[in-house]
Coordinates of C-alpha atoms in Angstrom, one line a residue:
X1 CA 119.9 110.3 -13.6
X2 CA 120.0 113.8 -14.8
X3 CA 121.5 114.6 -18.3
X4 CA 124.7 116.8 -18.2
X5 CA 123.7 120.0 -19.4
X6 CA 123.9 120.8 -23.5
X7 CA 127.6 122.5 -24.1
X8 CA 128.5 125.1 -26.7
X9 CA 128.1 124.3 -30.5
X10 CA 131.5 125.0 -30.9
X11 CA 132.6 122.1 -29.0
X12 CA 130.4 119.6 -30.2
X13 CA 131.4 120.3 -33.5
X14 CA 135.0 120.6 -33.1
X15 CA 136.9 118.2 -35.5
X16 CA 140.0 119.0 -34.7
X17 CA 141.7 116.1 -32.4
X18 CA 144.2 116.8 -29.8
X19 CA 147.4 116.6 -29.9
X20 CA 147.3 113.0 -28.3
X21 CA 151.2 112.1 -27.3
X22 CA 151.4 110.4 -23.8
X23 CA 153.4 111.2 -21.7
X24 CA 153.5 115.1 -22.7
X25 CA 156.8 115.9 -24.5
X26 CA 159.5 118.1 -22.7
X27 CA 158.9 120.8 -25.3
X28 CA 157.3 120.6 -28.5
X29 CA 155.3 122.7 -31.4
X30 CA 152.5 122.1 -33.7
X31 CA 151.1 123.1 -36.6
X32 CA 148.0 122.9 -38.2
X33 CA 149.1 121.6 -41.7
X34 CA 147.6 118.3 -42.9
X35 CA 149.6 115.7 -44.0
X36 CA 149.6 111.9 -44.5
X37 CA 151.5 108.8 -44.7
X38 CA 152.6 107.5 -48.1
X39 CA 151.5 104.6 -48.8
X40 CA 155.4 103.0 -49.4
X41 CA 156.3 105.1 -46.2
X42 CA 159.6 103.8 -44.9
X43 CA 161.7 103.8 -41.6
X44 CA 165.6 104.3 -42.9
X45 CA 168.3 104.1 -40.3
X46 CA 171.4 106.6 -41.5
X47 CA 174.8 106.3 -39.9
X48 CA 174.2 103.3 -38.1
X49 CA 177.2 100.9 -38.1
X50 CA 175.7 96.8 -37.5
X51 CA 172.0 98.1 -36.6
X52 CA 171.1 96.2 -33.2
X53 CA 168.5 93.9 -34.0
X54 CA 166.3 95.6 -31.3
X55 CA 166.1 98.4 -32.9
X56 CA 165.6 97.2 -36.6
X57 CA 162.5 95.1 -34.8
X58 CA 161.3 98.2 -33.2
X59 CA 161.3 100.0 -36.8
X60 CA 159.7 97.0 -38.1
X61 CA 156.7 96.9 -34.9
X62 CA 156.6 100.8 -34.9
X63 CA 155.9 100.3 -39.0
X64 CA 153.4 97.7 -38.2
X65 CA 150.9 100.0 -35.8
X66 CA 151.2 102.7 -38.4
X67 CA 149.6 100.5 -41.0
X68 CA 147.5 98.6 -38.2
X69 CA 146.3 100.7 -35.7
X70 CA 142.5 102.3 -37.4
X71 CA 142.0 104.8 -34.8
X72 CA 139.8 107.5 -35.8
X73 CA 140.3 110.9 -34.4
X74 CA 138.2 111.4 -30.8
X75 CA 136.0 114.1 -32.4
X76 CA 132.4 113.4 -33.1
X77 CA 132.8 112.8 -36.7
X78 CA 135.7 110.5 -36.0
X79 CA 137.1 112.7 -39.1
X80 CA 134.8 112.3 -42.0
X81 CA 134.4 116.3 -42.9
X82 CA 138.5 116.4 -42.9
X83 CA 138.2 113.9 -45.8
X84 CA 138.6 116.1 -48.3
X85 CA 141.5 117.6 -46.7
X86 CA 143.4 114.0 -46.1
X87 CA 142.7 113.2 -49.5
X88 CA 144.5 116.3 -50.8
X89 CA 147.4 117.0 -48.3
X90 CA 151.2 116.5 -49.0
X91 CA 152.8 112.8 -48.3
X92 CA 155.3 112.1 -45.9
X93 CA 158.0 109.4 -48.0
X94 CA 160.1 108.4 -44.6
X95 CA 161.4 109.0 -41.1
X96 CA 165.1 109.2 -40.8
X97 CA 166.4 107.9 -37.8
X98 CA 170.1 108.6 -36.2
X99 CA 172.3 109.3 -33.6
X100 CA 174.1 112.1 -32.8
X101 CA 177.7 112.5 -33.3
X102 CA 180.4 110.2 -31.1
X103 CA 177.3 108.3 -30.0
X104 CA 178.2 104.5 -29.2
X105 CA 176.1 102.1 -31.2
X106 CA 174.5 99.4 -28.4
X107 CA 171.2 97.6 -28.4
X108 CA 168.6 99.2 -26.6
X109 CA 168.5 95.9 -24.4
X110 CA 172.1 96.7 -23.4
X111 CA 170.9 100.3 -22.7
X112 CA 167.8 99.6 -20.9
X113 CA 169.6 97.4 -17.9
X114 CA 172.4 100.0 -17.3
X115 CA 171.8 101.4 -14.0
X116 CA 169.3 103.3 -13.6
X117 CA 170.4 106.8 -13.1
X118 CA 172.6 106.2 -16.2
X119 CA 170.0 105.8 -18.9
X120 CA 169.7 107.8 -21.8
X121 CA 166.1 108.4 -23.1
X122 CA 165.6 111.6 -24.7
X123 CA 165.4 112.5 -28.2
X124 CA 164.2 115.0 -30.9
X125 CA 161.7 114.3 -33.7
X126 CA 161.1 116.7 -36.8
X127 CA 158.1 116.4 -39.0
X128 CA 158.3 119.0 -41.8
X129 CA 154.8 120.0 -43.0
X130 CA 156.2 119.8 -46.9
X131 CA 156.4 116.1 -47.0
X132 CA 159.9 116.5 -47.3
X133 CA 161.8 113.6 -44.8
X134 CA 161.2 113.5 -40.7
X135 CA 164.3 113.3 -38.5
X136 CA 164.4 111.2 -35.3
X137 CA 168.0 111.6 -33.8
X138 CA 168.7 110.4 -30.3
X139 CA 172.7 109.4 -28.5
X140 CA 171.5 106.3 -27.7
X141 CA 169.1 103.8 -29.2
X142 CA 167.0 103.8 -26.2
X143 CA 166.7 107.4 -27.2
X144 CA 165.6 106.1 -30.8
X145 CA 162.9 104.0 -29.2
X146 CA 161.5 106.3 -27.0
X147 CA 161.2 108.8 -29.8
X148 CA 159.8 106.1 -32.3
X149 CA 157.1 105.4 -29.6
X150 CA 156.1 109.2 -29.7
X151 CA 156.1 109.1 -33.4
X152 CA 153.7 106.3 -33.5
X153 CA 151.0 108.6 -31.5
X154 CA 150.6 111.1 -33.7
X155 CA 148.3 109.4 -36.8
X156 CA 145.2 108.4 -37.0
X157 CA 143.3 106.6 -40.0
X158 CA 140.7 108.1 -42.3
X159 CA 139.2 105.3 -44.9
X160 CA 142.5 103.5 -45.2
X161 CA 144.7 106.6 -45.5
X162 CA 147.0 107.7 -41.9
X163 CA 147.0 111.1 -41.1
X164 CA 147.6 114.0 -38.8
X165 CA 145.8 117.4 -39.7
X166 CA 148.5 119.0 -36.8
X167 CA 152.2 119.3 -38.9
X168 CA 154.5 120.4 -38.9
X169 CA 155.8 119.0 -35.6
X170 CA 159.4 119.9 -33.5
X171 CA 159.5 117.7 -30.4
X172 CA 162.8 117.7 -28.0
X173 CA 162.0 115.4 -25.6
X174 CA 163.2 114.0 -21.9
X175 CA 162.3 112.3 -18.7
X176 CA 162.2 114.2 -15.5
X177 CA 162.8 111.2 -13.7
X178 CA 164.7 108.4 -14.6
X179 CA 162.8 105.4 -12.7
X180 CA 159.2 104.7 -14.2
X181 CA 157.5 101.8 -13.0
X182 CA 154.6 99.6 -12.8
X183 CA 154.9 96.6 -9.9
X184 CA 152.9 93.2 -10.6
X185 CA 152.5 90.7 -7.8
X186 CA 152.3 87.2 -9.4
X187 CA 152.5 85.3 -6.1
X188 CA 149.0 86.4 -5.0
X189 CA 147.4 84.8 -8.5
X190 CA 149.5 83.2 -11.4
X191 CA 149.8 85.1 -14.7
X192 CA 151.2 83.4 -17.9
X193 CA 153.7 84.7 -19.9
X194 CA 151.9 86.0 -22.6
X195 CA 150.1 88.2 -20.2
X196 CA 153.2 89.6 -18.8
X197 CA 154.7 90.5 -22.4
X198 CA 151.2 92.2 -23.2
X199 CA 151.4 94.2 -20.2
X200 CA 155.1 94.9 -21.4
X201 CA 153.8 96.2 -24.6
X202 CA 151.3 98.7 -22.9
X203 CA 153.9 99.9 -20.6
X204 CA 156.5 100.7 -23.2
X205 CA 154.1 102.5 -25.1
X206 CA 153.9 105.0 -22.5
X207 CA 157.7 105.2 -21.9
X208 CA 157.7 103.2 -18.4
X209 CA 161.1 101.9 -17.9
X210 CA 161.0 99.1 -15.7
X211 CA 158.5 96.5 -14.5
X212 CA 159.1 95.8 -10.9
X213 CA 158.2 92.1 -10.8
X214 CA 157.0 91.1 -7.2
X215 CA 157.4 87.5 -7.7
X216 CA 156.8 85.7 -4.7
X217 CA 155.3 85.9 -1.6
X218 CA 153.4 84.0 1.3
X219 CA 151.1 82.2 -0.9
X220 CA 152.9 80.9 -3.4
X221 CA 156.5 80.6 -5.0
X222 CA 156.2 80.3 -8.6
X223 CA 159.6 81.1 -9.6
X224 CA 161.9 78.4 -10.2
X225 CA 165.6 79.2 -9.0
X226 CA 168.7 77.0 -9.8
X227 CA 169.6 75.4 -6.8
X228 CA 166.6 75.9 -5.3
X229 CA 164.0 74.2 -7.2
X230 CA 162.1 72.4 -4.1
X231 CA 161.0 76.3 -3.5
X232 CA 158.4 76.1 -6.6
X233 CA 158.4 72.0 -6.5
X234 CA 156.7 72.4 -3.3
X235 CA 155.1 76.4 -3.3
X236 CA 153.5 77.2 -6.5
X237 CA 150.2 76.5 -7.1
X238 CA 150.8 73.8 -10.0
X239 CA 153.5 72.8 -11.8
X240 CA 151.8 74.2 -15.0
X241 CA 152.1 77.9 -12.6
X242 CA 155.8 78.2 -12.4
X243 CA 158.8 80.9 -14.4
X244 CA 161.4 78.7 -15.4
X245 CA 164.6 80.0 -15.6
X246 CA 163.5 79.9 -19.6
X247 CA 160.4 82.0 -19.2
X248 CA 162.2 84.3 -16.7
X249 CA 164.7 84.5 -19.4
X250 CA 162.0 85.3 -22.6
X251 CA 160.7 88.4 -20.2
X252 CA 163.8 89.7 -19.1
X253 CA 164.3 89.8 -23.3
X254 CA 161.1 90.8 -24.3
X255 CA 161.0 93.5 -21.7
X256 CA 164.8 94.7 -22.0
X257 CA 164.1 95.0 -26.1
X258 CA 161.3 97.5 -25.4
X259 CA 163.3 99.8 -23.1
X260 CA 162.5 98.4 -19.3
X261 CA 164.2 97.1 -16.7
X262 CA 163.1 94.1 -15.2
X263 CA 163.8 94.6 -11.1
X264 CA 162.3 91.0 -9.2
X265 CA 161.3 90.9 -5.7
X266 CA 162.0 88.2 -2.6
X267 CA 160.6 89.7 0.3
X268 CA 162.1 88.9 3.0
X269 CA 161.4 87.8 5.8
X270 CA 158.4 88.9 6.2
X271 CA 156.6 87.3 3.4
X272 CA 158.2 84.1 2.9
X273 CA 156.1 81.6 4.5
X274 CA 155.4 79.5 1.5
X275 CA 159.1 78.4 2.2
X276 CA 157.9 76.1 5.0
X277 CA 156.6 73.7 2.5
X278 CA 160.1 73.0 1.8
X279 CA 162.2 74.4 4.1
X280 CA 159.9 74.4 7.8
X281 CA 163.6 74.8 9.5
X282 CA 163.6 78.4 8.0
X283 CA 160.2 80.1 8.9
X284 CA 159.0 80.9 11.9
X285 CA 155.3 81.3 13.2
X286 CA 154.2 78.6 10.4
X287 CA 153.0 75.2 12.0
X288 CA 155.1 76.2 14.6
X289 CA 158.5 75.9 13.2
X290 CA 161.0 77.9 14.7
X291 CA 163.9 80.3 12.6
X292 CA 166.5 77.6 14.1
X293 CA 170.3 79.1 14.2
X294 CA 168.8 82.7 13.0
X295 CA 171.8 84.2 12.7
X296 CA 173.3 81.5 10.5
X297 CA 171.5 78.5 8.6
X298 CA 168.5 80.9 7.9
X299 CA 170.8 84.1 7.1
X300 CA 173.1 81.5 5.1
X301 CA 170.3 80.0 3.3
X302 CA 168.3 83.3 2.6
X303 CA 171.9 85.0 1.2
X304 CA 172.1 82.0 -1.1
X305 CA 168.6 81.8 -2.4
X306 CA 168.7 86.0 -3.0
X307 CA 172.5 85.5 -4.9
X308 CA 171.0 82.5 -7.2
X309 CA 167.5 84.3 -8.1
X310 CA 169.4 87.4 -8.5
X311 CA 171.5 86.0 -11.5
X312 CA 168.6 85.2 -13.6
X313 CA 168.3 89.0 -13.6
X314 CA 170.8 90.9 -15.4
X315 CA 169.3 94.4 -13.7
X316 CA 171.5 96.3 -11.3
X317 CA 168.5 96.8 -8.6
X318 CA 167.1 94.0 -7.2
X319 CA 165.0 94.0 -4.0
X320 CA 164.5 91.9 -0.4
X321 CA 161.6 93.5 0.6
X322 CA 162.0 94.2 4.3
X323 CA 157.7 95.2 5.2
X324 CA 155.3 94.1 7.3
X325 CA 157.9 92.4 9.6
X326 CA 155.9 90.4 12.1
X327 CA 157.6 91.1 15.3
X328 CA 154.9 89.8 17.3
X329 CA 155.3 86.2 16.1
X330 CA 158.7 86.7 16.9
X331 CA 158.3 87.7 20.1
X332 CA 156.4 84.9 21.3
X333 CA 158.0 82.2 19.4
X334 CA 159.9 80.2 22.2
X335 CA 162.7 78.6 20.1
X336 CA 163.0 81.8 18.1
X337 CA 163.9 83.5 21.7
X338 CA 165.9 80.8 22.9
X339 CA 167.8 81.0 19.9
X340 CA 168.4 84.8 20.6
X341 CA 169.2 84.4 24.0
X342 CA 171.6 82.0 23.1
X343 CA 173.4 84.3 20.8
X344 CA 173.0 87.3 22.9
X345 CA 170.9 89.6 20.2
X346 CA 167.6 91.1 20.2
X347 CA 165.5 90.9 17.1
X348 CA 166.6 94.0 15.7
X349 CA 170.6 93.1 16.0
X350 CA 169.6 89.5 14.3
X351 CA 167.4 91.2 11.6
X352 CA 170.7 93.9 11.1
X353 CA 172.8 90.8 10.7
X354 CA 170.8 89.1 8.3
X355 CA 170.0 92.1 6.3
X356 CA 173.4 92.6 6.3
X357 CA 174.6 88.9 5.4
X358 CA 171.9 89.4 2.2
X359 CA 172.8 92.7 1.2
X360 CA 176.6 91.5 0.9
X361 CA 175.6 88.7 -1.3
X362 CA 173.5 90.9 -4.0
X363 CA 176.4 92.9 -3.7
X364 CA 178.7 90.5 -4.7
X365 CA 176.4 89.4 -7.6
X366 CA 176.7 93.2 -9.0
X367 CA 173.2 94.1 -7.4
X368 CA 171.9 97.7 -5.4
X369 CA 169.4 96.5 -3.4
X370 CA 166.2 97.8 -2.9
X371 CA 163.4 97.8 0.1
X372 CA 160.5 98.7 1.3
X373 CA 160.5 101.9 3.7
X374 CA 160.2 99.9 7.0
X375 CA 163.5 99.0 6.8
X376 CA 164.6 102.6 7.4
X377 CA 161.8 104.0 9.4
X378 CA 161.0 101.2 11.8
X379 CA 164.2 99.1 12.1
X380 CA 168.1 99.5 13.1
X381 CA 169.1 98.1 9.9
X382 CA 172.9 99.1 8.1
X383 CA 171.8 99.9 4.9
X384 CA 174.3 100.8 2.2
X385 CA 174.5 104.2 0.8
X386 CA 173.3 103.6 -2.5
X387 CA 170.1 101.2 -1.2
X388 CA 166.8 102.6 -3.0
X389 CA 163.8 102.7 -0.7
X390 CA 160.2 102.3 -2.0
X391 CA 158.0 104.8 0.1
X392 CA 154.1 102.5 0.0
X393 CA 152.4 103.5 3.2
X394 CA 151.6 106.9 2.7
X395 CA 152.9 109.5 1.1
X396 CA 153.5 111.4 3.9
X397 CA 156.7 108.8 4.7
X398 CA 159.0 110.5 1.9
X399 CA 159.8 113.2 3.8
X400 CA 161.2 110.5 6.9
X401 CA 163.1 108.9 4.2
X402 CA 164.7 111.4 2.7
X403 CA 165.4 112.8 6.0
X404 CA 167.9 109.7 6.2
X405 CA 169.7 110.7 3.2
X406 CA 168.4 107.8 0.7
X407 CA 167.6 108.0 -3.3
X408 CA 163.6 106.6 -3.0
X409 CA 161.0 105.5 -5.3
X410 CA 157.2 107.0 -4.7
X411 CA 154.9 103.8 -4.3
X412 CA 152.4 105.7 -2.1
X413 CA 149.1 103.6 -0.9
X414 CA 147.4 106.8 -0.7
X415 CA 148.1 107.4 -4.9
X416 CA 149.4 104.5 -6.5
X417 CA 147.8 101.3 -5.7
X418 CA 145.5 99.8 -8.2
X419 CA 143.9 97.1 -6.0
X420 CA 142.1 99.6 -3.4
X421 CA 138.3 100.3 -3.6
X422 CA 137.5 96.8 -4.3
X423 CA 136.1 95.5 -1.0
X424 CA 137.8 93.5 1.0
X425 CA 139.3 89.9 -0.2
X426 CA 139.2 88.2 3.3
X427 CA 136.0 85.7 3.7
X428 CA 133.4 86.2 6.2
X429 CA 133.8 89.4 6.7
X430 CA 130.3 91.3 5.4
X431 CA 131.2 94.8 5.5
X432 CA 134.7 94.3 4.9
X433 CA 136.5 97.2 2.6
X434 CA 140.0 97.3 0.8
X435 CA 142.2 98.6 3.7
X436 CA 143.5 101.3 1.1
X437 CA 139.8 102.4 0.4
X438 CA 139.1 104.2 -1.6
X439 CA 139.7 103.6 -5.4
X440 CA 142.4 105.3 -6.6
X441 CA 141.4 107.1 -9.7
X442 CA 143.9 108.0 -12.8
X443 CA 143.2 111.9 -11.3
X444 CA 144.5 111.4 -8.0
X445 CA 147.6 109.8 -8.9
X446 CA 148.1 112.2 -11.9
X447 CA 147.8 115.0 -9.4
X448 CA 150.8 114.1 -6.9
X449 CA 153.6 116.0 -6.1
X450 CA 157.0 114.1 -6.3
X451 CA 158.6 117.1 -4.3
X452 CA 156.3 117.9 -1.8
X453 CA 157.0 118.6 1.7
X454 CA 161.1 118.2 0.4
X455 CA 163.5 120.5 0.7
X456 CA 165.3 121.4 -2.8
X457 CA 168.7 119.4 -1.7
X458 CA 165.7 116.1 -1.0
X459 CA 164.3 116.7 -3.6
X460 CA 167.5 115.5 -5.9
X461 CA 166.8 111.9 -3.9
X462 CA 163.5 111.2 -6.1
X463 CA 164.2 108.5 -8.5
X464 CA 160.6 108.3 -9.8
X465 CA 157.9 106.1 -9.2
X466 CA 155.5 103.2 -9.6
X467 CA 151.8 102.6 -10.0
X468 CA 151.4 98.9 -8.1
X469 CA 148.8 95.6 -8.8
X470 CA 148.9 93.5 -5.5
X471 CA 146.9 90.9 -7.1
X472 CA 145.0 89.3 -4.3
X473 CA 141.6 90.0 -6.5
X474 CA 143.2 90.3 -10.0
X475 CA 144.3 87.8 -12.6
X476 CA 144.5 87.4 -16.2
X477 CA 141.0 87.8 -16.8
X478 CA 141.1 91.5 -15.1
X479 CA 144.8 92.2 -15.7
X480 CA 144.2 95.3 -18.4
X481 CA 141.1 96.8 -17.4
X482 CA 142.7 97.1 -13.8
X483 CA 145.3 98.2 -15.0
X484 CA 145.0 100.4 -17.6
X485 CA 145.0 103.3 -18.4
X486 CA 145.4 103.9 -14.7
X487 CA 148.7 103.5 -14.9
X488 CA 149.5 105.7 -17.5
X489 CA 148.4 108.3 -15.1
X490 CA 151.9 107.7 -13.2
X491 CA 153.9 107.2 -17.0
X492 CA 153.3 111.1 -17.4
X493 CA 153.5 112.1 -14.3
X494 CA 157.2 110.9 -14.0
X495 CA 158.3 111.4 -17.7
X496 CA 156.7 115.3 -17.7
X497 CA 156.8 116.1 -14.1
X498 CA 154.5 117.1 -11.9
X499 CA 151.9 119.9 -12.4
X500 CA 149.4 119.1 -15.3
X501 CA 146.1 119.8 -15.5
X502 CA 143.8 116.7 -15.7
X503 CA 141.2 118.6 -17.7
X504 CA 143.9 119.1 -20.4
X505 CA 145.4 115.8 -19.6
X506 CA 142.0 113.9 -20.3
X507 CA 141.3 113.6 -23.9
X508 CA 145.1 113.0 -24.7
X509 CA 144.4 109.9 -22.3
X510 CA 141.2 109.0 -24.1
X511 CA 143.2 108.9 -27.2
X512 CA 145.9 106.7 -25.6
X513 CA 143.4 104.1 -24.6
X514 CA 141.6 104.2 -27.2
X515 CA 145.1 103.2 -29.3
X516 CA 145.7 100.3 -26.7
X517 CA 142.5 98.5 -27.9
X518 CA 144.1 98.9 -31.2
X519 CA 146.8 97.3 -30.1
X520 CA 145.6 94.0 -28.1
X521 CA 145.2 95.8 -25.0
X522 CA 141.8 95.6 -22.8
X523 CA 141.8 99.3 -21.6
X524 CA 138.7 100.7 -19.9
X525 CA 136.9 103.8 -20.9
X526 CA 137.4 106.8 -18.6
X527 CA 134.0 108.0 -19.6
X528 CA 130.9 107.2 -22.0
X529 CA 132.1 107.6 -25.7
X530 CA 130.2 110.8 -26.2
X531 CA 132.5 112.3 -23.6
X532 CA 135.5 110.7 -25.4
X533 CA 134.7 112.1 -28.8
X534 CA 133.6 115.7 -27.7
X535 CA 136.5 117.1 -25.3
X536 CA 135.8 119.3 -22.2
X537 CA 131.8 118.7 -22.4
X538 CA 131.5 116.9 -19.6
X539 CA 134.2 118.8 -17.2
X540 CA 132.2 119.2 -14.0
X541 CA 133.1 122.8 -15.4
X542 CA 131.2 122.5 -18.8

């Protein structure tokens, strides 16, 4: 293998890190000041009438990864000639958080689940270079978060002592896009709890707002619904691999109390044939069961189960699915015709009434549903104005959708799956690739253009988007390294927009991996450690 070639002297001796923050701040300055930590350094809340408890826990975690998080600084001295320089530079006492004037004082879980395009996320952060007190100050304590979570970036640790060489700092700060998400598919394999909350962690730490939570699906129903509890009795795996209404509870909490959403999936009908375990009168095409009285026991039913799952979720979005609709099983499904006949419909009419009948009833229950694009680009489906529409196939599709006038979420194959590259999962099949070949590097998706092929008046319809784990060859045992820091590719992207420059991007994402190891997450390196340590030198460019 031939060595990259030797780069400038300058470079390799650069001791200077980065300035690391992920995602990139709206606006923001630097300095080149040292300055470090004291070591009583406090967190004081000012003006706050009755703290939340949320926040006075995020003070207390955000504390807790200032004193525990040992990342050196990515140079390749890991900071030992700026000793001197640590040792002798001005303290920092405290960070002052507050909100701004006529500012209501709610928990950041009650701000977190407000509807989406409602949130409230940006803040400013002031770090003097004098030592004199830092000043977070936010109108909402979402805002406060967010802006603790960019605090929390900017030190690293020199023999004990936490430090930035970079103040003073001025940071006014803002998403572009108010929907940032990461999907997980627990259906495919089972993951526990406590891997759930630890990808929670990682995601907050890069300011994604809401964990799309694709819960069940064809081979397996692990999610136990009230009412409706012979769905898991008889489709998950085990009874040890189920979400209680108790566990669904403790992450709806968890997540809510580190600024995201938690939006859960049914997908229906498509990929509900796990239901035939209990239910065989409801699915057709499975040990040749028919959809008996389509247009009302199933649509009844399915309404029912979407309404009771919905309430253990107090998000406003909440989606049926709608892809990969099997119309061919339909079609040659005897009773499923005869049925049809009967009634006088074609598929299409039956599928408008039950999306229809299921729609109504997450309406009722306070939900805006949310579906995949085949329900607007291959069906006659009445969709309600305010339905959200996750674009998967290819990215190309946006443009069709917001051609029909609806607010979409960018889930592109083509950019945003993490599963693709990995060789086929079905058996007996030698050469068989991912159908989404190939792997999807942290570049690609970082390099995608949320407005692309739009018109400006489209353009408004962009809600954000998703990096997505369909987890037919994951589980807990490759959850992080799968996952991260992929993802945070897609954190940026959506928080800062669109346009950076991966070269400049790169060592700031080095630095943000490097800090999830600190923290308990398994992130992979983007590149062998000397690359990490010396930026640029190993830019095809170099």
């Amino acid at each position: 293998m031939k060595m990259l070639p030797l780069v400038a002297l300058s470079v390799l001796l650069s001791l200077t890190p980065a300035f690391a923050v992920w995602p990139l701040p709206k606006q923001f300055t630097t300095g080149s000041t040292p300055l470090r930590l004291a070591s009583g350094f406090s967190i004081k809340l000012s003006g706050i009438q009755n703290a939340p408890k949320d926040l006075t826990d995020a003070v207390t975690r955000t504390k807790g990864f200032l004193s525990k998080d040992k990342l050196q600084a990515l140079v390749p001295d890991r900071g030992a000639s700026s000793a001197a320089t640590i040792k002798s530079a001005k303290t920092l006492k405290s960070l002052t958080l507050s909100l701004t004037s006529g500012s209501k004082v709610r928990s950041i879980s009650d701000e977190s689940i407000v509807d989406v395009e409602s949130r409230s996320e940006g803040y400013t952060l002031t770090i003097p270079a004098d030592g004199s007190d830092a000043v977070l100050k936010a109108n909402s304590t979402l805002g406060l978060f967010r802006g603790l979570t960019t605090f929390g970036q900017l030190w690293y640790d020199w023999a004990g002592t936490t430090y930035t060489l970079q103040a003073p700092f001025s940071i006014v700060d803002a998403p572009a896009y108010p929907y940032r998400g990461f999907m997980l598919d627990t259906a495919r394999n089972f993951f526990p709890v406590e891997d759930i909350k630890r990808t929670l962690d990682a995601m907050s730490w890069v300011k994604i707002n809401t964990l799309h939570w694709h819960v069940v699906d064809s081979q397996s129903f692990p999610l136990v619904v009230p009412g409706f509890t012979e769905l898991s009795t008889q489709g998950a795996y085990s009874s040890a691999s189920v979400y209680s209404p108790s566990d669904v509870k403790e992450i709806v909490q968890y997540a809510a109390a580190r600024g995201i959403d938690v939006m859960a999936e049914i997908d229906t009908p498509g990929h509900t044939s796990i239901i035939h375990k209990s239910h065989p009168e409801h699915v057709a095409c499975f040990e040749a069961s028919p959809w008996s009285q389509f247009a009302n026991a199933t649509t009844n039913f399915t309404a029912s189960l979407l309404s009771a799952a919905s309430s253990m979720f107090p998000s406003k979005l909440f989606s049926t699915g709608g892809d990969e609709l099997n119309t061919n099983c339909y079609d040659k499904d005897a009773e499923t015709q005869t049925e049809l006949n009967e009634q006088g419909k074609t598929l299409e009419q039956a599928l408008d009434t039950f999306t229809q009948a299921s729609h109504a009833a997450l309406k009722k229950a306070g939900k805006r549903a949310v579906v995949w694009q085949e329900m607007v680009l291959d069906h006659q489906v009445t969709l309600a104005n305010d339905t959200v529409i996750l674009v998967w196939i290819s990215s190309a599709d946006a443009a069709s959708v917001a051609a029909r006038g609806f607010k979409f979420i960018h889930a592109a194959s083509d950019y945003f799956y993490l599963d693709c590259g990995g060789g086929g999962w079905v058996g007996a099949n030698v050469l068989g690739n991912s159908w989404c070949d190939p792997f999807k590097t942290w570049q690609k998706s970082y390099s995608f253009n949320p407005t692309a092929n739009l018109t400006a008046e489209q353009s408004k319809l962009v809600l954000g988007g998703q990096h997505l784990l369909w987890t037919e060859q994951s589980s807990p045992s490759n959850l992080d390294p799968v996952v991260w820091p992929r993802a945070a590719s897609s954190a940026e992207l959506f928080w800062s927009g669109p346009g950076g420059d991966v070269s400049k991007a790169l060592p700031r994402l080095h630095d943000i991996a490097y800090r999830f190891i600190e923290r308990g997450v398994n992130a992979i390196p983007l590149q062998p450690q000397w690359c990490a340590l010396r930026a640029g030198a190993c830019d095809l460019t170099a």
